[in-house]
Amino acid sequence: QVQLVESGGDVVQPGRSLRLSCAASGFSFSSYVIHWVRQAPGKGLEWVAVIWNDGSNKYYADSVKGRFTISRDNSKSTLYLEMNSLRVEDTAVYYCARENIGTAPGIDYWGQGTLVTVSS
Amino acid sequence: DVVMTQSPLSLPVTLGQPASISCRSSQSLVASDGSTYLSWFQQRPGHSPRRLIYKLSYRDSGVPDRFSGSGSGTDFTLKISRVEAEDVGIYYCMQGSHWPPWTFGQGTKVEI
């Protein structure tokens, strides 16, 4: 079955960096577009970034552009999010989510999330 | 950017009764291929979001048929024909027709 497992969340000080990972299994990872979506405590869902299946295209939310970098290693079926210059407002649960481009298009499967807390 | 606006933000429901959530977009969600990429997600307390509806009205596998999606252009609705206790949670609409960015509604909290 489709599985997405995030890791790397931690408590960090403002201005520091953190790298999140998302390990995928149960599907052909290299064929799918993957997103990062975050959810601040008690708040709604906010799209963060997306990467094409072959890494050829990447897009970012304005709130993270220039600070976050999305990447993937298809040989390891793993997605990454490099987060630099972290701010208090980046505190959130970060989910990776698969984009289905086939017969049921759109973001379909989500991981369980990993919590990033930015605090001094 | 496409702004998604849900109403109400809080929805008290009665078991066995119908419920309805509205979602409006700031521009038409008809994409260049003619499809409407509007999805609905359910997030139960302490869980990740789960997709219920994709492309406006298509139910995902395993989703009970009491859930239905409808609408067109800029106005969309998620209906629950008869609310069950397991339907408690927060519901989000999301558009994938005009990107980037992909955008979500604020969420509607459904409680008994």
PDB file of C-alpha atoms in Angstrom:
ATOM      1  CA  GLN A   1       0.000   0.000   0.000  1.00  0.00           C
ATOM      2  CA  VAL A   2       1.059   3.597  -0.526  1.00  0.00           C
ATOM      3  CA  GLN A   3       3.157   4.892   2.355  1.00  0.00           C
ATOM      4  CA  LEU A   4       4.800   8.251   2.934  1.00  0.00           C
ATOM      5  CA  VAL A   5       6.858   8.590   6.105  1.00  0.00           C
ATOM      6  CA  GLU A   6       8.261  11.978   7.090  1.00  0.00           C
ATOM      7  CA  SER A   7      11.159  12.478   9.466  1.00  0.00           C
ATOM      8  CA  GLY A   8      13.594  15.137  10.590  1.00  0.00           C
ATOM      9  CA  GLY A   9      11.301  17.418  12.563  1.00  0.00           C
ATOM     10  CA  ASP A  10      12.885  19.047  15.602  1.00  0.00           C
ATOM     11  CA  VAL A  11      13.016  22.106  17.832  1.00  0.00           C
ATOM     12  CA  VAL A  12      15.362  24.714  16.354  1.00  0.00           C
ATOM     13  CA  GLN A  13      16.211  28.326  17.024  1.00  0.00           C
ATOM     14  CA  PRO A  14      15.214  31.109  14.634  1.00  0.00           C
ATOM     15  CA  GLY A  15      17.725  31.549  11.846  1.00  0.00           C
ATOM     16  CA  ARG A  16      18.910  27.949  11.954  1.00  0.00           C
ATOM     17  CA  SER A  17      18.466  25.218   9.335  1.00  0.00           C
ATOM     18  CA  LEU A  18      16.739  21.860   9.219  1.00  0.00           C
ATOM     19  CA  ARG A  19      16.328  19.100   6.636  1.00  0.00           C
ATOM     20  CA  LEU A  20      13.168  17.036   6.399  1.00  0.00           C
ATOM     21  CA  SER A  21      12.888  13.689   4.630  1.00  0.00           C
ATOM     22  CA  CYS A  22       9.937  11.754   3.249  1.00  0.00           C
ATOM     23  CA  ALA A  23      10.443   8.058   2.504  1.00  0.00           C
ATOM     24  CA  ALA A  24       8.001   6.607   0.000  1.00  0.00           C
ATOM     25  CA  SER A  25       6.964   3.014  -0.609  1.00  0.00           C
ATOM     26  CA  GLY A  26       4.184   1.030  -2.210  1.00  0.00           C
ATOM     27  CA  PHE A  27       4.211   2.912  -5.508  1.00  0.00           C
ATOM     28  CA  SER A  28       6.566   3.930  -8.286  1.00  0.00           C
ATOM     29  CA  PHE A  29       8.035   7.017  -6.616  1.00  0.00           C
ATOM     30  CA  SER A  30       9.892   8.216  -9.707  1.00  0.00           C
ATOM     31  CA  SER A  31       6.602   8.530 -11.622  1.00  0.00           C
ATOM     32  CA  TYR A  32       4.916  10.956  -9.250  1.00  0.00           C
ATOM     33  CA  VAL A  33       4.911  14.649  -8.480  1.00  0.00           C
ATOM     34  CA  ILE A  34       5.264  15.205  -4.711  1.00  0.00           C
ATOM     35  CA  HIS A  35       4.290  18.165  -2.550  1.00  0.00           C
ATOM     36  CA  TRP A  36       5.153  19.507   0.890  1.00  0.00           C
ATOM     37  CA  VAL A  37       2.171  20.934   2.777  1.00  0.00           C
ATOM     38  CA  ARG A  38       2.323  22.354   6.300  1.00  0.00           C
ATOM     39  CA  GLN A  39      -0.115  22.983   9.116  1.00  0.00           C
ATOM     40  CA  ALA A  40       0.672  25.410  11.919  1.00  0.00           C
ATOM     41  CA  PRO A  41      -0.666  24.401  15.354  1.00  0.00           C
ATOM     42  CA  GLY A  42      -4.445  24.756  15.386  1.00  0.00           C
ATOM     43  CA  LYS A  43      -4.447  26.242  11.867  1.00  0.00           C
ATOM     44  CA  GLY A  44      -5.341  25.188   8.354  1.00  0.00           C
ATOM     45  CA  LEU A  45      -3.350  23.610   5.544  1.00  0.00           C
ATOM     46  CA  GLU A  46      -0.766  25.636   3.618  1.00  0.00           C
ATOM     47  CA  TRP A  47       0.915  24.436   0.452  1.00  0.00           C
ATOM     48  CA  VAL A  48       4.711  24.829   0.659  1.00  0.00           C
ATOM     49  CA  ALA A  49       6.452  23.353  -2.369  1.00  0.00           C
ATOM     50  CA  VAL A  50       6.219  20.817  -5.182  1.00  0.00           C
ATOM     51  CA  ILE A  51       8.708  18.906  -7.314  1.00  0.00           C
ATOM     52  CA  TRP A  52       8.118  17.153 -10.606  1.00  0.00           C
ATOM     53  CA  ASN A  53       8.713  13.420 -10.866  1.00  0.00           C
ATOM     54  CA  ASP A  54      12.099  13.882 -12.547  1.00  0.00           C
ATOM     55  CA  GLY A  55      13.046  16.969 -10.538  1.00  0.00           C
ATOM     56  CA  SER A  56      12.827  19.160 -13.634  1.00  0.00           C
ATOM     57  CA  ASN A  57      10.369  21.624 -12.126  1.00  0.00           C
ATOM     58  CA  LYS A  58      10.056  23.020  -8.628  1.00  0.00           C
ATOM     59  CA  TYR A  59       7.651  25.620  -7.264  1.00  0.00           C
ATOM     60  CA  TYR A  60       7.460  27.313  -3.878  1.00  0.00           C
ATOM     61  CA  ALA A  61       5.016  29.312  -1.817  1.00  0.00           C
ATOM     62  CA  ASP A  62       6.004  32.967  -1.556  1.00  0.00           C
ATOM     63  CA  SER A  63       6.332  32.537   2.224  1.00  0.00           C
ATOM     64  CA  VAL A  64       9.271  30.115   1.815  1.00  0.00           C
ATOM     65  CA  LYS A  65      10.784  31.123  -1.523  1.00  0.00           C
ATOM     66  CA  GLY A  66      14.519  31.699  -1.248  1.00  0.00           C
ATOM     67  CA  ARG A  67      14.729  29.935   2.114  1.00  0.00           C
ATOM     68  CA  PHE A  68      13.437  26.402   1.424  1.00  0.00           C
ATOM     69  CA  THR A  69      14.661  23.939  -1.223  1.00  0.00           C
ATOM     70  CA  ILE A  70      12.775  20.854  -2.320  1.00  0.00           C
ATOM     71  CA  SER A  71      14.674  17.930  -3.830  1.00  0.00           C
ATOM     72  CA  ARG A  72      14.350  14.209  -4.366  1.00  0.00           C
ATOM     73  CA  ASP A  73      16.439  11.096  -4.822  1.00  0.00           C
ATOM     74  CA  ASN A  74      14.457   8.686  -6.974  1.00  0.00           C
ATOM     75  CA  SER A  75      17.027   5.935  -6.423  1.00  0.00           C
ATOM     76  CA  LYS A  76      16.154   6.078  -2.719  1.00  0.00           C
ATOM     77  CA  SER A  77      12.430   6.888  -3.162  1.00  0.00           C
ATOM     78  CA  THR A  78      12.975   9.837  -0.876  1.00  0.00           C
ATOM     79  CA  LEU A  79      11.869  13.470  -0.924  1.00  0.00           C
ATOM     80  CA  TYR A  80      13.648  16.234   0.963  1.00  0.00           C
ATOM     81  CA  LEU A  81      12.957  19.737   2.192  1.00  0.00           C
ATOM     82  CA  GLU A  82      15.966  21.839   3.118  1.00  0.00           C
ATOM     83  CA  MET A  83      14.820  24.682   5.341  1.00  0.00           C
ATOM     84  CA  ASN A  84      17.153  27.624   5.981  1.00  0.00           C
ATOM     85  CA  SER A  85      16.758  30.899   7.881  1.00  0.00           C
ATOM     86  CA  LEU A  86      13.893  29.414   9.849  1.00  0.00           C
ATOM     87  CA  ARG A  87      11.366  31.754  11.411  1.00  0.00           C
ATOM     88  CA  VAL A  88       8.959  31.344  14.303  1.00  0.00           C
ATOM     89  CA  GLU A  89       6.118  31.360  11.766  1.00  0.00           C
ATOM     90  CA  ASP A  90       7.561  28.231  10.097  1.00  0.00           C
ATOM     91  CA  THR A  91       6.467  26.229  13.143  1.00  0.00           C
ATOM     92  CA  ALA A  92       4.131  23.545  11.800  1.00  0.00           C
ATOM     93  CA  VAL A  93       3.550  19.904  11.052  1.00  0.00           C
ATOM     94  CA  TYR A  94       5.058  19.259   7.627  1.00  0.00           C
ATOM     95  CA  TYR A  95       3.377  16.677   5.420  1.00  0.00           C
ATOM     96  CA  CYS A  96       4.588  15.195   2.174  1.00  0.00           C
ATOM     97  CA  ALA A  97       1.767  14.367  -0.200  1.00  0.00           C
ATOM     98  CA  ARG A  98       1.580  12.565  -3.514  1.00  0.00           C
ATOM     99  CA  GLU A  99       0.022  14.095  -6.628  1.00  0.00           C
ATOM    100  CA  ASN A 100      -1.917  11.570  -8.683  1.00  0.00           C
ATOM    101  CA  ILE A 101      -1.843  12.530 -12.348  1.00  0.00           C
ATOM    102  CA  GLY A 102      -3.694   9.472 -13.565  1.00  0.00           C
ATOM    103  CA  THR A 103      -7.346   8.555 -13.411  1.00  0.00           C
ATOM    104  CA  ALA A 104      -7.908  10.184  -9.998  1.00  0.00           C
ATOM    105  CA  PRO A 105      -5.906  13.408 -10.360  1.00  0.00           C
ATOM    106  CA  GLY A 106      -4.843  15.637  -7.526  1.00  0.00           C
ATOM    107  CA  ILE A 107      -3.128  15.288  -4.167  1.00  0.00           C
ATOM    108  CA  ASP A 108      -4.282  11.915  -2.878  1.00  0.00           C
ATOM    109  CA  TYR A 109      -2.038  10.270  -0.260  1.00  0.00           C
ATOM    110  CA  TRP A 110      -0.471  12.088   2.701  1.00  0.00           C
ATOM    111  CA  GLY A 111       2.173  11.087   5.197  1.00  0.00           C
ATOM    112  CA  GLN A 112       1.664  11.277   8.953  1.00  0.00           C
ATOM    113  CA  GLY A 113       3.648  14.513   9.223  1.00  0.00           C
ATOM    114  CA  THR A 114       6.702  15.670  11.162  1.00  0.00           C
ATOM    115  CA  LEU A 115       6.664  18.570  13.625  1.00  0.00           C
ATOM    116  CA  VAL A 116       9.033  21.493  13.223  1.00  0.00           C
ATOM    117  CA  THR A 117       9.162  23.943  16.111  1.00  0.00           C
ATOM    118  CA  VAL A 118      11.093  27.183  15.685  1.00  0.00           C
ATOM    119  CA  SER A 119      11.639  28.843  19.025  1.00  0.00           C
ATOM    120  CA  SER A 120      14.344  30.624  20.945  1.00  0.00           C
TER     121      SER A 120
ATOM    122  CA  ASP B   1      -3.370  33.445  -6.547  1.00  0.00           C
ATOM    123  CA  VAL B   2      -6.742  31.723  -6.252  1.00  0.00           C
ATOM    124  CA  VAL B   3      -8.332  32.391  -2.873  1.00  0.00           C
ATOM    125  CA  MET B   4     -10.584  29.652  -1.508  1.00  0.00           C
ATOM    126  CA  THR B   5     -13.276  30.717   0.984  1.00  0.00           C
ATOM    127  CA  GLN B   6     -15.249  28.151   2.987  1.00  0.00           C
ATOM    128  CA  SER B   7     -18.449  28.611   4.950  1.00  0.00           C
ATOM    129  CA  PRO B   8     -19.415  28.049   7.595  1.00  0.00           C
ATOM    130  CA  LEU B   9     -16.178  27.722   9.552  1.00  0.00           C
ATOM    131  CA  SER B  10     -17.992  25.789  12.261  1.00  0.00           C
ATOM    132  CA  LEU B  11     -20.873  23.427  11.589  1.00  0.00           C
ATOM    133  CA  PRO B  12     -22.827  21.805  14.420  1.00  0.00           C
ATOM    134  CA  VAL B  13     -24.569  18.711  13.085  1.00  0.00           C
ATOM    135  CA  THR B  14     -27.118  16.172  14.254  1.00  0.00           C
ATOM    136  CA  LEU B  15     -26.533  12.468  13.767  1.00  0.00           C
ATOM    137  CA  GLY B  16     -28.588  11.115  10.892  1.00  0.00           C
ATOM    138  CA  GLN B  17     -29.251  14.571   9.475  1.00  0.00           C
ATOM    139  CA  PRO B  18     -27.746  16.086   6.313  1.00  0.00           C
ATOM    140  CA  ALA B  19     -24.922  18.618   6.359  1.00  0.00           C
ATOM    141  CA  SER B  20     -23.468  20.912   3.731  1.00  0.00           C
ATOM    142  CA  ILE B  21     -20.214  22.880   3.396  1.00  0.00           C
ATOM    143  CA  SER B  22     -19.688  25.648   0.867  1.00  0.00           C
ATOM    144  CA  CYS B  23     -16.438  26.580  -0.855  1.00  0.00           C
ATOM    145  CA  ARG B  24     -15.993  29.553  -3.179  1.00  0.00           C
ATOM    146  CA  SER B  25     -13.007  30.411  -5.338  1.00  0.00           C
ATOM    147  CA  SER B  26     -11.859  33.892  -6.351  1.00  0.00           C
ATOM    148  CA  GLN B  27     -11.829  32.819 -10.006  1.00  0.00           C
ATOM    149  CA  SER B  28     -13.290  30.027 -12.071  1.00  0.00           C
ATOM    150  CA  LEU B  29     -11.647  26.658 -11.402  1.00  0.00           C
ATOM    151  CA  VAL B  30     -12.220  25.387 -14.938  1.00  0.00           C
ATOM    152  CA  ALA B  31      -8.715  24.470 -16.084  1.00  0.00           C
ATOM    153  CA  SER B  32      -7.327  24.770 -19.595  1.00  0.00           C
ATOM    154  CA  ASP B  33      -8.245  21.140 -20.279  1.00  0.00           C
ATOM    155  CA  GLY B  34     -11.882  21.782 -19.302  1.00  0.00           C
ATOM    156  CA  SER B  35     -11.701  19.882 -16.011  1.00  0.00           C
ATOM    157  CA  THR B  36     -12.328  21.355 -12.567  1.00  0.00           C
ATOM    158  CA  TYR B  37      -9.599  20.330 -10.150  1.00  0.00           C
ATOM    159  CA  LEU B  38     -11.428  20.863  -6.895  1.00  0.00           C
ATOM    160  CA  SER B  39     -10.849  18.362  -4.089  1.00  0.00           C
ATOM    161  CA  TRP B  40     -12.292  17.872  -0.617  1.00  0.00           C
ATOM    162  CA  PHE B  41     -10.301  16.511   2.310  1.00  0.00           C
ATOM    163  CA  GLN B  42     -11.358  15.267   5.733  1.00  0.00           C
ATOM    164  CA  GLN B  43      -8.997  15.627   8.683  1.00  0.00           C
ATOM    165  CA  ARG B  44     -10.062  13.733  11.770  1.00  0.00           C
ATOM    166  CA  PRO B  45      -8.589  14.857  15.103  1.00  0.00           C
ATOM    167  CA  GLY B  46      -4.946  13.822  15.364  1.00  0.00           C
ATOM    168  CA  HIS B  47      -4.801  12.448  11.816  1.00  0.00           C
ATOM    169  CA  SER B  48      -3.460  13.451   8.425  1.00  0.00           C
ATOM    170  CA  PRO B  49      -5.866  14.721   5.779  1.00  0.00           C
ATOM    171  CA  ARG B  50      -7.726  12.118   3.747  1.00  0.00           C
ATOM    172  CA  ARG B  51      -9.069  12.896   0.309  1.00  0.00           C
ATOM    173  CA  LEU B  52     -12.798  12.305  -0.144  1.00  0.00           C
ATOM    174  CA  ILE B  53     -13.597  13.934  -3.478  1.00  0.00           C
ATOM    175  CA  TYR B  54     -11.485  14.816  -6.529  1.00  0.00           C
ATOM    176  CA  LYS B  55     -12.265  16.630  -9.794  1.00  0.00           C
ATOM    177  CA  LEU B  56     -15.310  18.290  -8.246  1.00  0.00           C
ATOM    178  CA  SER B  57     -17.526  15.248  -7.813  1.00  0.00           C
ATOM    179  CA  TYR B  58     -15.618  11.973  -8.002  1.00  0.00           C
ATOM    180  CA  ARG B  59     -15.561   9.995  -4.783  1.00  0.00           C
ATOM    181  CA  ASP B  60     -12.306   8.281  -3.800  1.00  0.00           C
ATOM    182  CA  SER B  61     -12.233   4.531  -3.327  1.00  0.00           C
ATOM    183  CA  GLY B  62     -13.526   3.527   0.096  1.00  0.00           C
ATOM    184  CA  VAL B  63     -15.317   6.819   0.740  1.00  0.00           C
ATOM    185  CA  PRO B  64     -18.913   6.241   1.874  1.00  0.00           C
ATOM    186  CA  ASP B  65     -21.540   7.251  -0.653  1.00  0.00           C
ATOM    187  CA  ARG B  66     -23.127   9.612   1.866  1.00  0.00           C
ATOM    188  CA  PHE B  67     -20.399  12.086   0.791  1.00  0.00           C
ATOM    189  CA  SER B  68     -20.943  13.944  -2.461  1.00  0.00           C
ATOM    190  CA  GLY B  69     -19.345  16.900  -4.202  1.00  0.00           C
ATOM    191  CA  SER B  70     -21.010  19.311  -6.588  1.00  0.00           C
ATOM    192  CA  GLY B  71     -20.781  22.777  -8.048  1.00  0.00           C
ATOM    193  CA  SER B  72     -19.301  24.627 -10.977  1.00  0.00           C
ATOM    194  CA  GLY B  73     -17.173  27.639 -11.840  1.00  0.00           C
ATOM    195  CA  THR B  74     -16.548  29.334  -8.501  1.00  0.00           C
ATOM    196  CA  ASP B  75     -19.140  27.742  -6.202  1.00  0.00           C
ATOM    197  CA  PHE B  76     -18.749  24.276  -4.752  1.00  0.00           C
ATOM    198  CA  THR B  77     -20.453  22.160  -2.115  1.00  0.00           C
ATOM    199  CA  LEU B  78     -19.637  19.090  -0.077  1.00  0.00           C
ATOM    200  CA  LYS B  79     -22.720  17.299   1.192  1.00  0.00           C
ATOM    201  CA  ILE B  80     -23.082  14.595   3.791  1.00  0.00           C
ATOM    202  CA  SER B  81     -26.475  12.953   3.321  1.00  0.00           C
ATOM    203  CA  ARG B  82     -26.720  11.510   6.839  1.00  0.00           C
ATOM    204  CA  VAL B  83     -24.049  12.479   9.346  1.00  0.00           C
ATOM    205  CA  GLU B  84     -22.417   9.701  11.336  1.00  0.00           C
ATOM    206  CA  ALA B  85     -20.282  10.065  14.458  1.00  0.00           C
ATOM    207  CA  GLU B  86     -17.095   9.216  12.509  1.00  0.00           C
ATOM    208  CA  ASP B  87     -17.629  12.269  10.284  1.00  0.00           C
ATOM    209  CA  VAL B  88     -16.474  14.644  13.029  1.00  0.00           C
ATOM    210  CA  GLY B  89     -13.411  16.566  11.927  1.00  0.00           C
ATOM    211  CA  ILE B  90     -12.260  19.456   9.778  1.00  0.00           C
ATOM    212  CA  TYR B  91     -13.049  19.563   6.072  1.00  0.00           C
ATOM    213  CA  TYR B  92     -10.948  21.447   3.516  1.00  0.00           C
ATOM    214  CA  CYS B  93     -11.491  22.286  -0.113  1.00  0.00           C
ATOM    215  CA  MET B  94      -8.425  22.657  -2.329  1.00  0.00           C
ATOM    216  CA  GLN B  95      -7.909  23.827  -5.885  1.00  0.00           C
ATOM    217  CA  GLY B  96      -5.363  22.433  -8.318  1.00  0.00           C
ATOM    218  CA  SER B  97      -6.624  24.103 -11.486  1.00  0.00           C
ATOM    219  CA  HIS B  98      -4.458  27.243 -11.438  1.00  0.00           C
ATOM    220  CA  TRP B  99      -1.024  26.720  -9.973  1.00  0.00           C
ATOM    221  CA  PRO B 100       1.300  27.593  -8.441  1.00  0.00           C
ATOM    222  CA  PRO B 101       0.287  27.918  -5.720  1.00  0.00           C
ATOM    223  CA  TRP B 102      -2.130  25.147  -4.859  1.00  0.00           C
ATOM    224  CA  THR B 103      -4.561  26.708  -2.374  1.00  0.00           C
ATOM    225  CA  PHE B 104      -6.811  25.470   0.409  1.00  0.00           C
ATOM    226  CA  GLY B 105      -9.903  26.823   2.065  1.00  0.00           C
ATOM    227  CA  GLN B 106      -9.669  27.778   5.753  1.00  0.00           C
ATOM    228  CA  GLY B 107     -11.377  24.581   6.870  1.00  0.00           C
ATOM    229  CA  THR B 108     -14.816  23.827   8.299  1.00  0.00           C
ATOM    230  CA  LYS B 109     -15.038  22.149  11.683  1.00  0.00           C
ATOM    231  CA  VAL B 110     -17.868  19.627  11.836  1.00  0.00           C
ATOM    232  CA  GLU B 111     -18.963  18.670  15.323  1.00  0.00           C
ATOM    233  CA  ILE B 112     -21.912  16.808  16.779  1.00  0.00           C
TER     234      ILE B 112
END
